[in-house]
XYZ file of C-alpha atoms in Angstrom:
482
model
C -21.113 11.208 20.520
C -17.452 11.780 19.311
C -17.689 11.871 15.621
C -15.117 9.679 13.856
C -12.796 10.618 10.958
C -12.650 9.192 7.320
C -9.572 8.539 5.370
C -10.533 10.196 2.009
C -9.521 7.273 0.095
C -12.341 5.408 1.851
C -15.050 8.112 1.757
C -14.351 8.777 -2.621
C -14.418 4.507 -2.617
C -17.610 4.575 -0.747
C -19.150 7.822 -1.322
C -22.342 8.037 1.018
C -24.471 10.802 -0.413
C -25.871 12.704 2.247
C -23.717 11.730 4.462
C -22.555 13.800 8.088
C -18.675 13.147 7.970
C -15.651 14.575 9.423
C -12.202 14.422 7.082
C -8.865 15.789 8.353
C -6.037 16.547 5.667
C -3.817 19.479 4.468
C -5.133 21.856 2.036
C -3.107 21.461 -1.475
C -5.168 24.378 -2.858
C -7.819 27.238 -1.853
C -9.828 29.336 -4.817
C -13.236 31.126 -4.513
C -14.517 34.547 -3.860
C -16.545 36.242 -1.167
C -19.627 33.905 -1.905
C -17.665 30.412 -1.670
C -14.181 28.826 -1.252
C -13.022 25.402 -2.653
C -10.460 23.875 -0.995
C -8.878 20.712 -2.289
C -7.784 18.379 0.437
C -5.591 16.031 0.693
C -4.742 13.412 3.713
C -2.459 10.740 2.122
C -4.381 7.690 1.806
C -4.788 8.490 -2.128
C -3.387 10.377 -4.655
C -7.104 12.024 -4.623
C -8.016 15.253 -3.283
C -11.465 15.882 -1.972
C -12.903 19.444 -2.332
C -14.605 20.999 0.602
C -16.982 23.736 -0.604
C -16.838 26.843 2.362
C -19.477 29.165 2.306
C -19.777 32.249 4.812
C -23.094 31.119 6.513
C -21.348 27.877 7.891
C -17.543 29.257 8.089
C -16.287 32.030 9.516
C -14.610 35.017 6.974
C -11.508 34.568 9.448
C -11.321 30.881 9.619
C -11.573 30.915 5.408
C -8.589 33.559 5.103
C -6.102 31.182 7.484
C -7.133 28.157 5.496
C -4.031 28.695 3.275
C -1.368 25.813 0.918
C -0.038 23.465 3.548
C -2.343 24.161 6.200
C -3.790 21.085 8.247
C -7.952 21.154 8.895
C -10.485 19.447 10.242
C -13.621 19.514 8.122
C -17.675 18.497 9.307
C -20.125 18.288 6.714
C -22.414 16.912 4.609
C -21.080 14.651 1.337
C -23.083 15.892 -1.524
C -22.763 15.015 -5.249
C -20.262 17.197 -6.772
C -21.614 20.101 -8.864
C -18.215 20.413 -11.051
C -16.084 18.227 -13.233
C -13.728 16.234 -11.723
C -14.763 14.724 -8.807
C -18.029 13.006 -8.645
C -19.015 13.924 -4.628
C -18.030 17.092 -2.560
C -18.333 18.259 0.902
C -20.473 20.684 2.315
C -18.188 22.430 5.180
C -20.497 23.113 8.253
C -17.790 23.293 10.789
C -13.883 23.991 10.314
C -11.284 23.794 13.046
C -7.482 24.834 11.792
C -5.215 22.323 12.963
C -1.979 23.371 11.796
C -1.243 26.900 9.774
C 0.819 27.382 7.469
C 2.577 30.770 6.368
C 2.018 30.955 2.551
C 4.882 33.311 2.563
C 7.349 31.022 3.913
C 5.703 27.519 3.031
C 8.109 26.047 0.181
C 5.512 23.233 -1.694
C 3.263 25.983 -2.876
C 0.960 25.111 -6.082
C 3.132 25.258 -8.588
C 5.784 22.603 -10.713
C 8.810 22.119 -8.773
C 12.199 20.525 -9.720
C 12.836 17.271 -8.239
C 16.625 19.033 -7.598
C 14.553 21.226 -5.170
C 12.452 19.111 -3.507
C 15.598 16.442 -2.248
C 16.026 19.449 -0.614
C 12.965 19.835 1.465
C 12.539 15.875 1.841
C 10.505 16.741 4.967
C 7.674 17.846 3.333
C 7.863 16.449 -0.304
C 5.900 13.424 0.771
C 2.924 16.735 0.324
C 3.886 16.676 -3.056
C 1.636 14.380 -5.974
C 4.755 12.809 -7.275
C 6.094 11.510 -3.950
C 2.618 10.904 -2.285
C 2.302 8.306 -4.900
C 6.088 6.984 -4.929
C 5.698 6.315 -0.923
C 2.412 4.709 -1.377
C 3.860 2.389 -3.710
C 6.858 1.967 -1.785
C 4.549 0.585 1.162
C 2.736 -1.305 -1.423
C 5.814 -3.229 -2.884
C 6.781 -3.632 0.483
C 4.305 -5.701 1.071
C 3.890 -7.537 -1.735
C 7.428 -9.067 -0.995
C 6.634 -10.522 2.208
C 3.150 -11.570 1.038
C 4.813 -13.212 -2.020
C 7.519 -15.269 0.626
C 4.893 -15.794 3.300
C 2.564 -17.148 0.729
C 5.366 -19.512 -0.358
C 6.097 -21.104 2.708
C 9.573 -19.340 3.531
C 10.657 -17.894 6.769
C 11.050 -13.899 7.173
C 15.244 -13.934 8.678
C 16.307 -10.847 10.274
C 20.825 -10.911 9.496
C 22.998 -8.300 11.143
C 23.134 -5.032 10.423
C 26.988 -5.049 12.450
C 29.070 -7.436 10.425
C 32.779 -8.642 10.447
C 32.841 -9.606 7.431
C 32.887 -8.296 3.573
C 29.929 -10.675 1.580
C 31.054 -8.809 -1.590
C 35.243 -8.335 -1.065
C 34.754 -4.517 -2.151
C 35.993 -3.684 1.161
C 33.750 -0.244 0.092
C 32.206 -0.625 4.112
C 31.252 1.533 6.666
C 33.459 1.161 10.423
C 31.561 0.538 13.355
C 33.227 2.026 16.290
C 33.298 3.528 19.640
C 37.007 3.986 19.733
C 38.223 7.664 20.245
C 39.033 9.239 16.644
C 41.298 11.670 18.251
C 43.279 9.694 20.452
C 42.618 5.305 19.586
C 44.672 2.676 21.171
C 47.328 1.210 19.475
C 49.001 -2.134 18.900
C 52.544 -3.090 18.873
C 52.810 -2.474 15.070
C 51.747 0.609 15.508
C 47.952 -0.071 13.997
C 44.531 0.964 15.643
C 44.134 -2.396 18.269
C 40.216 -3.247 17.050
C 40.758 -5.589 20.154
C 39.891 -2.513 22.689
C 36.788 -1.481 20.171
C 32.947 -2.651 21.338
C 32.671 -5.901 19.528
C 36.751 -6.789 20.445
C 37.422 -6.851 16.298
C 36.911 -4.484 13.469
C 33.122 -4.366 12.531
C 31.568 -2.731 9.856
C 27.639 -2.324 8.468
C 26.815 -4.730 6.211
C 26.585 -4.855 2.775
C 24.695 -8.077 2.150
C 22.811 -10.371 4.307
C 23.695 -13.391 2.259
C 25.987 -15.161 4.165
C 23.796 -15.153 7.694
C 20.738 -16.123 5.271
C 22.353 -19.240 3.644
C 23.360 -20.195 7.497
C 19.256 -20.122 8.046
C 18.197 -21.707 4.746
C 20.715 -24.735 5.529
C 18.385 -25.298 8.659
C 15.035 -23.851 7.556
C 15.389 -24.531 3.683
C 13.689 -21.416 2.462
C 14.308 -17.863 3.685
C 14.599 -14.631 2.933
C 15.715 -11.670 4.513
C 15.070 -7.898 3.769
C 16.497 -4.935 5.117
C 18.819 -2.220 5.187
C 22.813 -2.688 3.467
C 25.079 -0.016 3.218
C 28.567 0.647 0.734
C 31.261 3.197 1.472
C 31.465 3.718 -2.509
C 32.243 7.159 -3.590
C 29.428 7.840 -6.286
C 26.830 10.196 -6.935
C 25.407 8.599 -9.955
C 21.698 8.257 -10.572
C 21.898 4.956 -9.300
C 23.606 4.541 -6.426
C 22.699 5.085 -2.292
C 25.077 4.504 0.291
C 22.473 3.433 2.277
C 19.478 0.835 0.590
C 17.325 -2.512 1.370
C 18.070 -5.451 -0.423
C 15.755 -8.178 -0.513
C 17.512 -11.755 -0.154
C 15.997 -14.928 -0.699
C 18.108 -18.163 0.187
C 16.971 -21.672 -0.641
C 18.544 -24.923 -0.110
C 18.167 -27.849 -2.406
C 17.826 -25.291 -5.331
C 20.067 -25.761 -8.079
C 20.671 -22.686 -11.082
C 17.422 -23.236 -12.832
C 15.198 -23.617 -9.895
C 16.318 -20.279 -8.458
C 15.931 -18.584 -12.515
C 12.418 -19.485 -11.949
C 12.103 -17.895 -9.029
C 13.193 -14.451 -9.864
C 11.124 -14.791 -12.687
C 8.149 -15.765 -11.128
C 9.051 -13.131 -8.138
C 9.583 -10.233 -10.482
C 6.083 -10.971 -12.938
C 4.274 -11.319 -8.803
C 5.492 -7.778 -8.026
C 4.836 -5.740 -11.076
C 1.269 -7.557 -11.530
C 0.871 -6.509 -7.639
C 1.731 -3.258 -8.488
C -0.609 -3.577 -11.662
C -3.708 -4.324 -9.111
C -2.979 -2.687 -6.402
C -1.655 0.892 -7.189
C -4.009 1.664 -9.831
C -4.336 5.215 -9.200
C -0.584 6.268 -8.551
C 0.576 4.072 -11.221
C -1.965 6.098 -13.554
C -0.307 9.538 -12.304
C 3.202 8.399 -12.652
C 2.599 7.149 -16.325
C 1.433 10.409 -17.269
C 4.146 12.418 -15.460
C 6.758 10.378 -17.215
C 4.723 10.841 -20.643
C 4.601 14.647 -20.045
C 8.809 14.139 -18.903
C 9.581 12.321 -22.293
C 7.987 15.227 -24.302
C 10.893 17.530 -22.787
C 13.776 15.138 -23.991
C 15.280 14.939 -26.902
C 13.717 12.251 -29.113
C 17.442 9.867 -29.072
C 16.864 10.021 -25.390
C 12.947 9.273 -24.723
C 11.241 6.198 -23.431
C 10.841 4.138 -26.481
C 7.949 2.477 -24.212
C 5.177 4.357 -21.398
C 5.685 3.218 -17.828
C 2.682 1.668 -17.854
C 3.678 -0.462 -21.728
C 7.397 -1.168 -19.422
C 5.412 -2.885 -16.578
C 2.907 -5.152 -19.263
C 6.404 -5.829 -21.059
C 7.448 -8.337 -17.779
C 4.017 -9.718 -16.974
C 2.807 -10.258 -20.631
C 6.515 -12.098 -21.710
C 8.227 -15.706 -21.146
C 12.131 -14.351 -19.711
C 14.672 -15.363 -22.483
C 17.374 -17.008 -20.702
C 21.125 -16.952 -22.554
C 24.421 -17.826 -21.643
C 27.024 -15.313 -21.256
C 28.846 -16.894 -23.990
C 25.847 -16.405 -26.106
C 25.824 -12.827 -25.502
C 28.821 -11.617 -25.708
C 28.320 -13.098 -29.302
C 25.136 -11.416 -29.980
C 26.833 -8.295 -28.432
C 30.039 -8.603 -30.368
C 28.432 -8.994 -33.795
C 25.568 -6.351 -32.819
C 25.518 -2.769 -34.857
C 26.241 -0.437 -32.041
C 29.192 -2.820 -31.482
C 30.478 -3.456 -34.944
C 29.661 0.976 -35.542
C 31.544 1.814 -32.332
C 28.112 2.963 -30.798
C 28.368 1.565 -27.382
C 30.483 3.512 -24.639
C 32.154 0.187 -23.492
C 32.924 -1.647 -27.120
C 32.672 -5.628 -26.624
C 36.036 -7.080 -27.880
C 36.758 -10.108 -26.195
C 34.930 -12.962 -23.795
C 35.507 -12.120 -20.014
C 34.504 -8.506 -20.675
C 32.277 -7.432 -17.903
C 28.510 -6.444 -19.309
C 27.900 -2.667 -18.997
C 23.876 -1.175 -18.722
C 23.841 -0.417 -22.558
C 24.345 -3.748 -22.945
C 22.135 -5.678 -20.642
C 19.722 -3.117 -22.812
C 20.462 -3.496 -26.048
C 19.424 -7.007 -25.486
C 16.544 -6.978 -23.441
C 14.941 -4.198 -25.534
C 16.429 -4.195 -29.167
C 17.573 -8.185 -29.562
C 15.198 -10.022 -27.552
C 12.386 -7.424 -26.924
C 11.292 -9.188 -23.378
C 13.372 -9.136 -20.482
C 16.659 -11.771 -20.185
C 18.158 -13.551 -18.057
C 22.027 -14.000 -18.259
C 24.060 -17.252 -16.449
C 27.296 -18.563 -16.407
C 28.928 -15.702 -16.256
C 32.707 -15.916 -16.175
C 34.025 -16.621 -12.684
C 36.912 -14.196 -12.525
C 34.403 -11.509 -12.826
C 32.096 -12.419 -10.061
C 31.964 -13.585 -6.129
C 33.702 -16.185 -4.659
C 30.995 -17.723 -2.957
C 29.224 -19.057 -6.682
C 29.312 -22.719 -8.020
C 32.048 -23.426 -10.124
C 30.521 -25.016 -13.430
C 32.611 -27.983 -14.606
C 34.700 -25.555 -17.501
C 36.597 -23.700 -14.857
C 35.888 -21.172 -16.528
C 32.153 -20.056 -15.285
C 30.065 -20.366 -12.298
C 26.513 -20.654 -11.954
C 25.519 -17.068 -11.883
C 23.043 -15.476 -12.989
C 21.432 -11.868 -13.870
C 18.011 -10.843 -14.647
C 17.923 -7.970 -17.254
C 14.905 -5.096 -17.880
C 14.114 -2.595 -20.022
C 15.034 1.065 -19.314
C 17.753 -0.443 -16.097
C 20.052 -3.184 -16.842
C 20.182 -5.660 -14.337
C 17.853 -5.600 -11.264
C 18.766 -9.402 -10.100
C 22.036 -10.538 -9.491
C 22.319 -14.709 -8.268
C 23.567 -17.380 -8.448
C 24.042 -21.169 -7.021
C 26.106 -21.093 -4.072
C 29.405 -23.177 -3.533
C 28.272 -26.154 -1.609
C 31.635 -28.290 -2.171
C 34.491 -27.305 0.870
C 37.278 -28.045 -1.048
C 36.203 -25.826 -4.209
C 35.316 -22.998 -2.245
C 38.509 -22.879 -0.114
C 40.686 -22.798 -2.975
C 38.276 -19.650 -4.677
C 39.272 -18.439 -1.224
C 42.260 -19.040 -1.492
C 42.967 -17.515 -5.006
C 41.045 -14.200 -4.426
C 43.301 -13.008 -1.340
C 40.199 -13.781 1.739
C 41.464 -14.594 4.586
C 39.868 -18.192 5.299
C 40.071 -17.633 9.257
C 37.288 -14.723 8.868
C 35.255 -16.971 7.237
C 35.577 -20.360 9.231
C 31.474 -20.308 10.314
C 30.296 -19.786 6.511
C 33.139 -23.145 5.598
C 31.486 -24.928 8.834
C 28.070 -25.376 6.537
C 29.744 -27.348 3.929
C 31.533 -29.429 6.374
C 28.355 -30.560 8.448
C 25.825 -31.841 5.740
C 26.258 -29.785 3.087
C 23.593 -29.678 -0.135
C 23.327 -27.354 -3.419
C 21.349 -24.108 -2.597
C 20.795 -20.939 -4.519
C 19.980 -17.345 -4.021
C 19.680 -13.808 -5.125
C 19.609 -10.030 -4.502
C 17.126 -7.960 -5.340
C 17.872 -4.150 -4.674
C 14.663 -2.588 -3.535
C 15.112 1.282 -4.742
C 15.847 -0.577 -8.041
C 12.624 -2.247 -8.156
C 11.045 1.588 -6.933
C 12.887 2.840 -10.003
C 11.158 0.470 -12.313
C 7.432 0.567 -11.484
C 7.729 4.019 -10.605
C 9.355 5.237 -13.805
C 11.676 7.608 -12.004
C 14.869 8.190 -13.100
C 17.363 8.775 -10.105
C 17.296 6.100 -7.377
C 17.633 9.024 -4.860
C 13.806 10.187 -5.561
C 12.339 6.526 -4.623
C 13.822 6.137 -1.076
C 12.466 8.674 1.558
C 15.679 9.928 2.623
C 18.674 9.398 0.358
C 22.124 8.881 2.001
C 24.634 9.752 -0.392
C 28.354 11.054 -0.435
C 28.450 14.585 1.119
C 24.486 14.022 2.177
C 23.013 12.705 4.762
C 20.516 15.345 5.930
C 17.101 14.741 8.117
């Protein structure tokens, strides 16, 4: 009878003592002598490794010498309680078969500390490595935890384009869709590239939102949300920015400003305790790899809080919700302000909230995370609710320690007449946009939504530090290797 395999995770949850079993994995380490050889193993399904004890009267001398870093075995044997520290069981090897070898003179991810520089480098195989076995774990994890948190809810899972013709944000910082020839492309009469000979018959570009397509489905379905890839053209290689990410975009109709406050806050506290419950093990890892970080930092620069104190922070607190008025007078009269501390100083209402900001008050003023609205409206999207100032719309921002904002809403423009004059006054051309201005001619009603970038959440319960390091394969300017 074929013998089946065990995911390690399963057989250190449910350890069996005694037990025949057969585990498959790649060896992380091999040490020993001519009597014995441990081998720590490692398969994925936990941050764990399981040592195999290999001893010549079961395995081969030949077999043991090819079991090298990186290699990829099949082990047989009998689970027996562990004779070192460490690990509580152990298998006893009785059978070996080599899979995959692997030359430990060529073999890059060998035993030792490596720079995360170096391994964006080999993103191939860094998923071997502790640090990012545990980030794509989690990453699976929050995934689901987002659709559980929707589904649970009662909202509807919308898949929007990835091919748009049209600009949700007005950056105009988008990728061109083509199939025109780049050597040789048709022109008009003017003299311009004719987008009327391209695929789609217009100019088409990937998307960076899928808001607009997702209020079109929550003014039929009342709650959705959609999550998937977006992409921006922006020239930066910060820490924080991907040309390529997921967003995750809820849309809800009938929701006015406060309603959809409560819903980011409520989202936010669902993931992190999620993460809290469910990741126990990586989460444990990565708190102590950012502890052991700090200790090389200067002191002005550490984490004035562990990962694991950062994640507590959101569950454990009420969200303090200001104005934007409000803050720009707490910011205004604030030390670093009034000392010339802050990069951006805060002169003036309208100014546009910088990161050492949106800290300062989250983590010096309020000391729980914050949530920002009415922000003022010549600094933000056309598409938000003018409040009755004409001054401010109903946005809104939700503001954590360590990153600044991680949720940007607001309460969409349900009123035609106000939102083709916003139009109007920011340069859009109303034609593109004549299916978004049919919802709020045919029954039209106050809805809400927000953005939440994914890799921004990864940053956060992770405790990395460069949003390239949280996605599996970063796209970014000059990269876009694998």
């Amino acid at each position: 009878m074929r013998q089946t395999r065990t995911k390690i995770k399963t057989l250190l949850e449910n350890a069996a003592i005694d037990a025949q079993v057969l585990v498959k994995g790649w060896v992380r380490t091999k040490r020993g002598n001519k009597q014995v050889s441990f081998i720590a193993l490692n398969d994925g399904s936990t941050i764990k490794n399981l040592q195999i004890v290999a001893d010549p009267t079961h395995i081969a001398e030949d077999t043991i010498k090819k079991i090298n870093t990186g290699a990829c075995i099949a082990v047989q044997g009998k689970l027996t309680e562990s004779q070192g520290s460490g690990q509580a069981v152990e298998l006893q090897a009785e059978k070996i078969d080599i899979l995959g070898e692997a030359d430990p003179e060529k073999y890059p991810l060998q035993p030792k500390k490596h720079s995360l520089e170096f391994l964006r480098e080999i993103s191939h195989l860094r998923p071997r490595s502790n640090t990012f076995g545990a980030i794509y774990r989690m990453r699976h994890a929050m995934s689901y935890a987002v659709h559980k948190y929707f589904h649970d809810k009662g909202f509807f899972y919308v898949h929007t384009p990835i091919i748009t013709g049209s600009d949700a944000e007005g950056a105009g910082e988008m990728f061109r869709v083509t199939t025109l020839d780049a050597q040789n492309p048709p022109l008009n009469k003017q003299g311009n590239v004719d987008f009327g000979e391209d695929f789609f018959g217009k100019e088409t570009n990937l998307t960076v939102s899928g808001q607009l397509e997702g209020e079109l489905a929550a003014l039929a379905l009342s709650d959705i949300y959609t999550f998937g890839p977006t992409f921006r053209a922006e020239n930066s290689n910060t820490t924080r920015h991907l040309a390529e990410f997921w967003m995750i975009e809820p849309e809800m109709a009938f929701y006015d400003l406060q309603d959809n406050m409560d819903l980011a806050e409520d989202f936010l506290k669902y993931l992190v305790g999620y993460a809290l419950k469910h990741c126990a093990d990586d989460l444990e890892f990565l708190n102590q790899r950012a502890i052991d970080e700090d200790k090389n930092k200067k002191q002005s620069e550490q984490n004035s809080m562990t990962l694991l104190e950062r994640l507590h922070f959101i569950i454990d607190n009420e969200f303090a919700r200001i104005t934007y008025t409000e803050a720009i007078d707490i910011l205004k009269n604030s030390k670093p302000n009034k000392k010339k501390q802050f990069q951006f100083l805060i002169e003036a209402w309208g100014a546009d909230l910088q990161s050492e900001h949106e800290r300062f008050l989250v983590e010096k003023h309020f000391k729980k995370p914050v949530i920002l609205y009415n922000y003022p409206k010549e600094i933000k999207a056309f598409y938000m609710r003018q409040n009755e100032d004409d001054k401010t719309v109903a946005a809104m921002d939700v503001l954590f320690p360590g990153i600044g904002e991680i949720i940007g809403g607001s309460q969409r423009e349900e009123r035609l007449d106000k939102l083709q004059k916003r139009i109007a006054e920011m340069n859009i051309e109303e034609e593109k946009l004549w299916w978004y201005l049919d919802t709020r001619k045919f029954g039209t009603t106050p809805h809400s939504g927000f953005g939440l970038g994914f890799e921004r959440m990864m940053l956060f319960v992770t405790g990395m530090t460069n949003i390239r390091d949280v996605i599996p394969f970063p796209r970014t300017p000059q990269n876009a290797e694998f």
